[in-house]
mmCIF file of C-alpha atoms in Angstrom:
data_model
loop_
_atom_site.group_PDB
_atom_site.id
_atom_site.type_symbol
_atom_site.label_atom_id
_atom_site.label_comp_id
_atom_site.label_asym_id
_atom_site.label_seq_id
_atom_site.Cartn_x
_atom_site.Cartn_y
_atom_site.Cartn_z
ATOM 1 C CA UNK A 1 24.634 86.927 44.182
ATOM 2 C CA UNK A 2 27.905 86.812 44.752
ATOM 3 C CA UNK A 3 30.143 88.242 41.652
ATOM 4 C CA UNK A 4 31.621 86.250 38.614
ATOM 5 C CA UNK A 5 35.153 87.424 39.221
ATOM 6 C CA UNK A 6 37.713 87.963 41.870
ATOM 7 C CA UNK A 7 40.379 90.336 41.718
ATOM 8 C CA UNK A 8 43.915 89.599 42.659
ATOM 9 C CA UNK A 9 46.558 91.264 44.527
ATOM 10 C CA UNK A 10 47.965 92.834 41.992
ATOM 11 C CA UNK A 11 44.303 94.096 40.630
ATOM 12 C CA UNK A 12 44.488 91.629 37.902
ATOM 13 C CA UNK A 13 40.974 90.174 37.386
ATOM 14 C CA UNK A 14 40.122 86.194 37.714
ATOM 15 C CA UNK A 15 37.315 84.331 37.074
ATOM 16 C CA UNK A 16 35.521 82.656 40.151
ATOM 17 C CA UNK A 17 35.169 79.732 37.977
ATOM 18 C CA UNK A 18 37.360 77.985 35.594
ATOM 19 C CA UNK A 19 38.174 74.633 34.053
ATOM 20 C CA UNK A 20 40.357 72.421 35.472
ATOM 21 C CA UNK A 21 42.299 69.205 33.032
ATOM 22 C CA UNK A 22 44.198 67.639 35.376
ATOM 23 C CA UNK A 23 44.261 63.745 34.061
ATOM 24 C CA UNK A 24 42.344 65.069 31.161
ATOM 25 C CA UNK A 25 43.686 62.907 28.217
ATOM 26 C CA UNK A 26 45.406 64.962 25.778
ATOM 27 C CA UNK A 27 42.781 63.619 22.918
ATOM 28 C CA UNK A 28 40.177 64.831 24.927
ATOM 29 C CA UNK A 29 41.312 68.205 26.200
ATOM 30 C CA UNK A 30 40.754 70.011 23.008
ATOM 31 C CA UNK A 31 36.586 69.534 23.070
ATOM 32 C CA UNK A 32 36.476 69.709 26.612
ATOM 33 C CA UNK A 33 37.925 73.408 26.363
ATOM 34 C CA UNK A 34 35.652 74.292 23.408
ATOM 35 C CA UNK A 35 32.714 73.141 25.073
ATOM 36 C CA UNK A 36 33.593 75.065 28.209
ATOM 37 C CA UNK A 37 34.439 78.588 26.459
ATOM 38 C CA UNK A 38 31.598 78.297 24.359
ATOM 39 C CA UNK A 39 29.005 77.541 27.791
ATOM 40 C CA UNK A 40 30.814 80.598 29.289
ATOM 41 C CA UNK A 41 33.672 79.879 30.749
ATOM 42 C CA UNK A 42 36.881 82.336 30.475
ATOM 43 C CA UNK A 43 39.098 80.500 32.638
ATOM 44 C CA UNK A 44 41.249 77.305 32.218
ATOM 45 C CA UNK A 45 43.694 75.784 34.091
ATOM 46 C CA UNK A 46 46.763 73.357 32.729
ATOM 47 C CA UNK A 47 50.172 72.452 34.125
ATOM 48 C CA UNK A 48 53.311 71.615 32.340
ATOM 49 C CA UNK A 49 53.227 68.179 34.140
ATOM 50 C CA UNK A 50 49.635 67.618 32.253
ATOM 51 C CA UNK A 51 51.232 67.048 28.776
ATOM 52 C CA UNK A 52 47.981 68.996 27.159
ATOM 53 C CA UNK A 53 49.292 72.742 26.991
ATOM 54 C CA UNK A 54 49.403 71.908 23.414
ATOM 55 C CA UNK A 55 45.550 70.907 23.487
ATOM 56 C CA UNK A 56 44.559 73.426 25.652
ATOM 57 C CA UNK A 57 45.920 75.942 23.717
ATOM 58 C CA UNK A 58 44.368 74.382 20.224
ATOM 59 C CA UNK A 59 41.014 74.478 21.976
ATOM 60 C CA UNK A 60 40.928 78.143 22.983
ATOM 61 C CA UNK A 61 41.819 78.818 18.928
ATOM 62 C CA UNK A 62 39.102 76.629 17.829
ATOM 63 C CA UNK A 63 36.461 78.266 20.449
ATOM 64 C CA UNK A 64 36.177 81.156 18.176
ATOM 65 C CA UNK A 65 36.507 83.461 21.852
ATOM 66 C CA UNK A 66 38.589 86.365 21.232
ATOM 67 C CA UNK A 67 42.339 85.172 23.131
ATOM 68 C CA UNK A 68 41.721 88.647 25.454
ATOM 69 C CA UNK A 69 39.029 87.237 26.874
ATOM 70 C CA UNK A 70 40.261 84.237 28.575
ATOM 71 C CA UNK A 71 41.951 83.966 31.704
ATOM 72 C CA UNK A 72 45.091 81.168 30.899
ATOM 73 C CA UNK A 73 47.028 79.895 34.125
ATOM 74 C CA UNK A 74 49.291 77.017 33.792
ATOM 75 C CA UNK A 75 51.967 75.578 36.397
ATOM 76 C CA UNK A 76 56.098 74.881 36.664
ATOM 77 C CA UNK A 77 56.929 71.434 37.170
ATOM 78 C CA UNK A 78 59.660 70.952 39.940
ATOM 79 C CA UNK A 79 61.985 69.499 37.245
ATOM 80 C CA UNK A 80 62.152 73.066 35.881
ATOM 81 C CA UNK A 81 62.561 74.676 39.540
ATOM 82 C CA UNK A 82 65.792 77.120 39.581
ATOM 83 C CA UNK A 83 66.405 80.851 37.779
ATOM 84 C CA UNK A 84 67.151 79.931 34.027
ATOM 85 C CA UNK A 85 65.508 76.860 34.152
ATOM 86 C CA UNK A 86 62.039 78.320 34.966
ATOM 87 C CA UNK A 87 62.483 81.517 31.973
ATOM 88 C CA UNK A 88 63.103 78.323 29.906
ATOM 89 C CA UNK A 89 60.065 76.805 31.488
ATOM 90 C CA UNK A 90 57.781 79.500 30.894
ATOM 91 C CA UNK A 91 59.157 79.634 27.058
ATOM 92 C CA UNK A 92 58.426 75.809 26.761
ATOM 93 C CA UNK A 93 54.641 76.810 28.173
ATOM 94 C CA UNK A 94 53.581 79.715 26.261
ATOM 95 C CA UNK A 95 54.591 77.827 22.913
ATOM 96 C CA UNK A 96 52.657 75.046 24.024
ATOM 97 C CA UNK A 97 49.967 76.949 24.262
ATOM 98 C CA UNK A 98 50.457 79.357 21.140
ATOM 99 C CA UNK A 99 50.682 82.738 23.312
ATOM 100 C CA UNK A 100 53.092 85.455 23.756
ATOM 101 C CA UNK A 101 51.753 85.795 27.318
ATOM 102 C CA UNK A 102 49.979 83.812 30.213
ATOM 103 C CA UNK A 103 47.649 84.911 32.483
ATOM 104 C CA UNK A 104 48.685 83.587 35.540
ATOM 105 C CA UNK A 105 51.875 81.148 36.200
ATOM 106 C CA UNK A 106 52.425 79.008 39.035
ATOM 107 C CA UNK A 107 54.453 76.878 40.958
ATOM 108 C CA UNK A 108 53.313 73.615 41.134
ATOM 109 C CA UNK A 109 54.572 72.262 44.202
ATOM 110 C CA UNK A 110 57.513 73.571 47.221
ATOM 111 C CA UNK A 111 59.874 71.191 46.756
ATOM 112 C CA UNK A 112 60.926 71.164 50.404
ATOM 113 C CA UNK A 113 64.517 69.120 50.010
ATOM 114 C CA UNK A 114 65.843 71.936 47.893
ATOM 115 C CA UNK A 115 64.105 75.059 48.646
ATOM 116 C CA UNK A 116 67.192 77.154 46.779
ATOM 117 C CA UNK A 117 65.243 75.752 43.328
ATOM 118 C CA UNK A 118 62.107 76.805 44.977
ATOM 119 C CA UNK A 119 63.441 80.441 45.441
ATOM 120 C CA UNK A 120 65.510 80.538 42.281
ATOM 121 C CA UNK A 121 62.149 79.517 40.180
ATOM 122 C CA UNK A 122 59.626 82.056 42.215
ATOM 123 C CA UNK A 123 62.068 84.960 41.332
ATOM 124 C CA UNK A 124 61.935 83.904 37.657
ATOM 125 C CA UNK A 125 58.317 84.272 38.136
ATOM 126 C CA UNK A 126 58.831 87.723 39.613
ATOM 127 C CA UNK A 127 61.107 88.388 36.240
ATOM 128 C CA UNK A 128 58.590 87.398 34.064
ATOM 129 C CA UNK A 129 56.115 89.691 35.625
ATOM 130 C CA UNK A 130 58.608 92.435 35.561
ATOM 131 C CA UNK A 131 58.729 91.974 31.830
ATOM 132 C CA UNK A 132 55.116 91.396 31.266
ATOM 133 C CA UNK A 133 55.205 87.737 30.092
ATOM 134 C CA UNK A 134 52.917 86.806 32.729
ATOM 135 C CA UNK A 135 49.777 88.869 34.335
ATOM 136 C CA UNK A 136 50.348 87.218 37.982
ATOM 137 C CA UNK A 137 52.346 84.845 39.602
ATOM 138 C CA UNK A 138 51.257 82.400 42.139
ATOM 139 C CA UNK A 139 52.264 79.040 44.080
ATOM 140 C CA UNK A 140 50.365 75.695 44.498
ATOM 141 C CA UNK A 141 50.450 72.927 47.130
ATOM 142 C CA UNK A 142 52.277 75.739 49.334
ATOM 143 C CA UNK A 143 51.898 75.127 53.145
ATOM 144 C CA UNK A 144 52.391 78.142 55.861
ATOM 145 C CA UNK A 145 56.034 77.218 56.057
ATOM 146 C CA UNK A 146 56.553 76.970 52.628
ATOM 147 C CA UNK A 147 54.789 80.565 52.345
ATOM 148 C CA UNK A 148 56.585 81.656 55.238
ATOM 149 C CA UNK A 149 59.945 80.835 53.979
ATOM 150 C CA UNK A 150 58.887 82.107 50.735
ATOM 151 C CA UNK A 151 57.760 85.526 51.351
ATOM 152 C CA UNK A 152 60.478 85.963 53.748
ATOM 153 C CA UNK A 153 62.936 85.526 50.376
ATOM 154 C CA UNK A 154 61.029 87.346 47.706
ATOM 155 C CA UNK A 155 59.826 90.354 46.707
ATOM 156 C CA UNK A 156 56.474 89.932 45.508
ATOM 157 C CA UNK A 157 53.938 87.808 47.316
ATOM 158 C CA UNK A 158 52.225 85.208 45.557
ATOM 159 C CA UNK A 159 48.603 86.468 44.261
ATOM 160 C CA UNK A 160 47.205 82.510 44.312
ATOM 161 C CA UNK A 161 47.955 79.164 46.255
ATOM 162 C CA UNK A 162 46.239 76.661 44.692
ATOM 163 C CA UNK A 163 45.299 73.418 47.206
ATOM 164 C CA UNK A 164 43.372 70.397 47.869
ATOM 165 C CA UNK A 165 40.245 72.023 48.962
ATOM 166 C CA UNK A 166 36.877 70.220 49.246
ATOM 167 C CA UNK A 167 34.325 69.422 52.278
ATOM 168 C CA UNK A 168 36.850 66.700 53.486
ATOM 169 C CA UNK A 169 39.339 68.522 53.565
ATOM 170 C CA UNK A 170 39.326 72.218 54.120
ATOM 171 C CA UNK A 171 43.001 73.229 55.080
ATOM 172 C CA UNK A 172 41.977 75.899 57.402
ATOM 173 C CA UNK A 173 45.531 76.877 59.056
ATOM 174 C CA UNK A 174 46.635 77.252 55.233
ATOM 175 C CA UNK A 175 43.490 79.504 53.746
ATOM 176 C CA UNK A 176 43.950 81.589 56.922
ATOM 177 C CA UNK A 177 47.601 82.648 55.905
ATOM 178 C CA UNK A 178 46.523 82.882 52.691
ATOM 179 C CA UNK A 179 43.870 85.588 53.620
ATOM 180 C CA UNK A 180 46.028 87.218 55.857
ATOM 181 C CA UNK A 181 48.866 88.021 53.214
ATOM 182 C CA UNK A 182 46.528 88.824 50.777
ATOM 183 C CA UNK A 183 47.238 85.675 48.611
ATOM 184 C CA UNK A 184 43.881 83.766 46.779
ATOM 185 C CA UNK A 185 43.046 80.271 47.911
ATOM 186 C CA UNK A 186 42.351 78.499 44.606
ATOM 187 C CA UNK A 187 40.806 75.160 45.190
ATOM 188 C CA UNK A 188 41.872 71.751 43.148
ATOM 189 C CA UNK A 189 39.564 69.240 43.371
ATOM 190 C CA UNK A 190 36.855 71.593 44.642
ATOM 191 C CA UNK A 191 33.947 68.901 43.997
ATOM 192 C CA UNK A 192 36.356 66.242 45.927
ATOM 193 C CA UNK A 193 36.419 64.677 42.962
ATOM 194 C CA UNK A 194 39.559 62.937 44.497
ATOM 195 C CA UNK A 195 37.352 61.252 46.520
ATOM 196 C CA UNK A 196 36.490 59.081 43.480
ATOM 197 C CA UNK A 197 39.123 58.110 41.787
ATOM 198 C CA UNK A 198 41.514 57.189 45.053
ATOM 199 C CA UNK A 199 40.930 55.301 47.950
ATOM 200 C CA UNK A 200 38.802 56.697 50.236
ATOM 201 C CA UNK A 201 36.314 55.947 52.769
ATOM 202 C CA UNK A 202 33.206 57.851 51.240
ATOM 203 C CA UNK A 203 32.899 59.797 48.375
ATOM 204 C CA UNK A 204 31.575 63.550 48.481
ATOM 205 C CA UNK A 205 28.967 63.442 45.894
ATOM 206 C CA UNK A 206 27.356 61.448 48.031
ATOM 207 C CA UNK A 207 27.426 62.834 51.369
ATOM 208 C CA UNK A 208 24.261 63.081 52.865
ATOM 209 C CA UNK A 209 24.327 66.525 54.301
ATOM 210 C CA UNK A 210 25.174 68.316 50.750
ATOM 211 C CA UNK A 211 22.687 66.353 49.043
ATOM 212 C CA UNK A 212 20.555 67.649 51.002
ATOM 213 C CA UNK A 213 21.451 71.565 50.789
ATOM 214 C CA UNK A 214 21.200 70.569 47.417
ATOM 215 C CA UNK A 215 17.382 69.027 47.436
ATOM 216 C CA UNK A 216 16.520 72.185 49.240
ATOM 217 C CA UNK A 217 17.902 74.986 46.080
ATOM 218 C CA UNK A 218 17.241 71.976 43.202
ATOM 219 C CA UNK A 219 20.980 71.562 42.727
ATOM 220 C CA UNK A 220 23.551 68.773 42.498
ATOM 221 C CA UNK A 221 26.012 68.122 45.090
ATOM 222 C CA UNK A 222 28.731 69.506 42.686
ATOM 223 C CA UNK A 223 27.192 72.767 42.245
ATOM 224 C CA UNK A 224 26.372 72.778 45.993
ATOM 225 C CA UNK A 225 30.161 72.514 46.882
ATOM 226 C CA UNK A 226 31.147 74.819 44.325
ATOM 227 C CA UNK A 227 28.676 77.397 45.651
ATOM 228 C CA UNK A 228 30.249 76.982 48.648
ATOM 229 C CA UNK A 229 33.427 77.686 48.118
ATOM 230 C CA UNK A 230 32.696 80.531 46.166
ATOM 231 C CA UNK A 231 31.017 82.550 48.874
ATOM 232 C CA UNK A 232 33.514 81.901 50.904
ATOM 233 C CA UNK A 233 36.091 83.666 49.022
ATOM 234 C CA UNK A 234 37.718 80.585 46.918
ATOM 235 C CA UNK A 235 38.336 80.146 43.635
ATOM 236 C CA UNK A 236 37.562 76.765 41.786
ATOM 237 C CA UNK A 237 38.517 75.050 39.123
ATOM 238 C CA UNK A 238 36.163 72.065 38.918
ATOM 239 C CA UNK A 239 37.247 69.349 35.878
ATOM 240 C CA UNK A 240 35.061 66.985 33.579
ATOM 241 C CA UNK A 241 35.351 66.408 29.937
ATOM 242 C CA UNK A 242 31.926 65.748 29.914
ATOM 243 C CA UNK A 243 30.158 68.908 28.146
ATOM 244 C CA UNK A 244 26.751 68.439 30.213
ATOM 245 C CA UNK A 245 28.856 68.467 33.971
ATOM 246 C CA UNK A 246 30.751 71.368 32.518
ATOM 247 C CA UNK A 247 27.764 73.130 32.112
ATOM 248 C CA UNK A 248 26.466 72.064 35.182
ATOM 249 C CA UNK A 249 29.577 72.873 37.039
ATOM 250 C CA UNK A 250 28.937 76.847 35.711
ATOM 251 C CA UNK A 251 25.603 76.884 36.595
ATOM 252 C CA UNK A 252 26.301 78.222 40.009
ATOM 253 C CA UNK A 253 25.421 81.911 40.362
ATOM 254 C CA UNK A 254 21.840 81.920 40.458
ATOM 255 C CA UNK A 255 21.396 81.083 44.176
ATOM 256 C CA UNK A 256 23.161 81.272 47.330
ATOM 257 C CA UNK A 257 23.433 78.838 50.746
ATOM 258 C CA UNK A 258 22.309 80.510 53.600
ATOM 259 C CA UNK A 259 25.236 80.755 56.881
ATOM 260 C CA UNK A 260 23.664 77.815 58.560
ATOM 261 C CA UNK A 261 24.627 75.314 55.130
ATOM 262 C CA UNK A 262 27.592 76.885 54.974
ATOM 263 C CA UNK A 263 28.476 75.837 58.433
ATOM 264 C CA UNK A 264 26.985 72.413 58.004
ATOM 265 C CA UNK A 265 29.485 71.824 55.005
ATOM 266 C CA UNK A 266 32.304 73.462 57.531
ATOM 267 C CA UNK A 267 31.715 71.013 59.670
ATOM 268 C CA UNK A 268 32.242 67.974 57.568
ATOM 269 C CA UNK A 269 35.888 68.574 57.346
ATOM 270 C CA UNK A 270 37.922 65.051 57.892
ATOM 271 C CA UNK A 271 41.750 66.673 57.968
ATOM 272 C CA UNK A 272 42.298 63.585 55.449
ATOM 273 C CA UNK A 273 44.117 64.518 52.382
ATOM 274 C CA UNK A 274 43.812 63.257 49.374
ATOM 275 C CA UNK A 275 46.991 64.218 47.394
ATOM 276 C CA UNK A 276 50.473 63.614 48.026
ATOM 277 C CA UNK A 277 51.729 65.254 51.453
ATOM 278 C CA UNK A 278 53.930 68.245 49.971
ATOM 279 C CA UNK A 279 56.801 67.243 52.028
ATOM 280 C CA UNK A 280 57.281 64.240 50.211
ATOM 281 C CA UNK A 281 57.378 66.058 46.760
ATOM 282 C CA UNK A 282 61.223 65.544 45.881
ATOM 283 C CA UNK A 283 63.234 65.272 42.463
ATOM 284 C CA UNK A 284 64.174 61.579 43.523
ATOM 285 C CA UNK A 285 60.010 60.784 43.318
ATOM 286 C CA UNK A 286 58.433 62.820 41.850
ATOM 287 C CA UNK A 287 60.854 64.628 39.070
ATOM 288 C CA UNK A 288 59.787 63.611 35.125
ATOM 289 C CA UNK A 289 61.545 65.642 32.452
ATOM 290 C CA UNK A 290 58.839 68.109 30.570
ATOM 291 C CA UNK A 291 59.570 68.133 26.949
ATOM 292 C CA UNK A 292 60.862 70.656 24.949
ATOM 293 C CA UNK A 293 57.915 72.389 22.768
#
């Protein structure tokens, strides 16, 4: 079966799996990341831009799971893009969460109309990492010429970009730069669980070709996908604050898809996204102050 973990570029070591609380209400964050740790989950995912570091962090405390054992990644909002601004960022962050260090910090978006913030926040990152405040540092909702552009500023190249990946969208041209520069594809929304919750033409939890795949192994369409993505090299942070789909959701290394369902799932790619299109991620739209902590 294909292994638990992944390791990074730097040799730090991720979980394949972790929890995801985007649009997680703060009130509900808290049992959501209890019930996760304690089915066996070690990684979680949050963003400054979430507004439930706080929780997050209170659930890991009240999991009883020894802080060294879990994998924390959380993300810069674009309102905190630029040098000082992102040290201050990662301050406001790991006292959120009630840690001296995080596990992995990320960019949350390139913000395209002033790429100078971009730069001046990424080599914050690289500071950070310098003074062990952070494991790894990573970008998210980076396309090839944001990466390009990046690298060809920086010293240290990112050891995640975390995108929209799902069957209906797959991102190909992006996950092949990623593997190419040694960076980790992380998918959001790796159950196309946006394909739920915003307009969209069908939904893939019901897509006829993974329920199938699924009928075939006697597993859900979710686990199905997830499966997926981890054999081919991704790693996923599925969300639900739902303790019996969070256990479901982690109940994905005791079988494999063969090459052929792999292919068929390949195949079902739309090029449709289901996020915002990065370049339109600017201050003017999309900035939102993120409160001190």
């Amino acid at each position: 079966m294909t292994a638990s973990t992944i390791t990074l570029n730097n040799d730090v070591v991720i979980p394949a799996i972790g929890l995801g609380v985007f649009q997680t209400p703060p009130e509900e964050t808290v049992a959501a990341v209890v019930a996760a740790l304690q089915t066996g989950y070690r990684h979680i995912d949050t963003a400054a831009a979430y507004g439930n570091e706080r929780e997050v962090g209170q659930g890991i405390r009240e999991s009883g799971v020894p802080r060294d054992e879990i994998f924390i990644e959380t993300k810069v909002w674009i309102s905190d893009y630029g040098y000082d601004e992102t040290l201050h960022a990662f301050e406001k962050s790991a006292a959120k969460l009630g840690v001296d260090q995080i596990d992995l910090l990320i960019l949350h978006q390139a913000l395209p109309s002033a790429f100078d913030k971009t730069v001046g926040a990424y080599k914050a990152l690289e500071k950070l990492l310098a003074d062990g405040k952070v494991r790894a540092i990573g970008v998210s909702n980076f396309m090839v010429e944001h990466l390009t552009d990046l690298l060809a500023q920086t010293d240290i190249v990112p050891a995640v970009n975390q995108i929209e990946v799902h069957p209906y969208f797959q991102q190909p041209e992006v996950q092949a730069f990623d593997r190419e520069h040694g960076i980790l594809t992380q998918a959001w929304s790796p159950i196309g669980g946006i394909t739920s919750y915003r307009e969209s033409a069908k939904r893939s939890f019901d897509e006829p070709v993974i329920l199938a795949i699924g009928e075939k192994y006697g597993k859900s369409a979710a686990q199905v996908m997830l499966r997926w993505h981890i054999q081919n090299g991704i790693q996923v942070i599925p969300k639900s604050t739902k303790p019996e789909r969070i256990g479901e959701n982690f109940d994905v290394f005791d079988f494999e898809v063969t090459a052929d369902d792999i292919a068929q799932i390949d195949a079902l790619d739309t090029g449709e996204r289901g996020g915002p299109e990065p370049e339109d991620i600017t201050l003017e739209t999309f900035g939102r102050p993120i409160p001190e902590a």
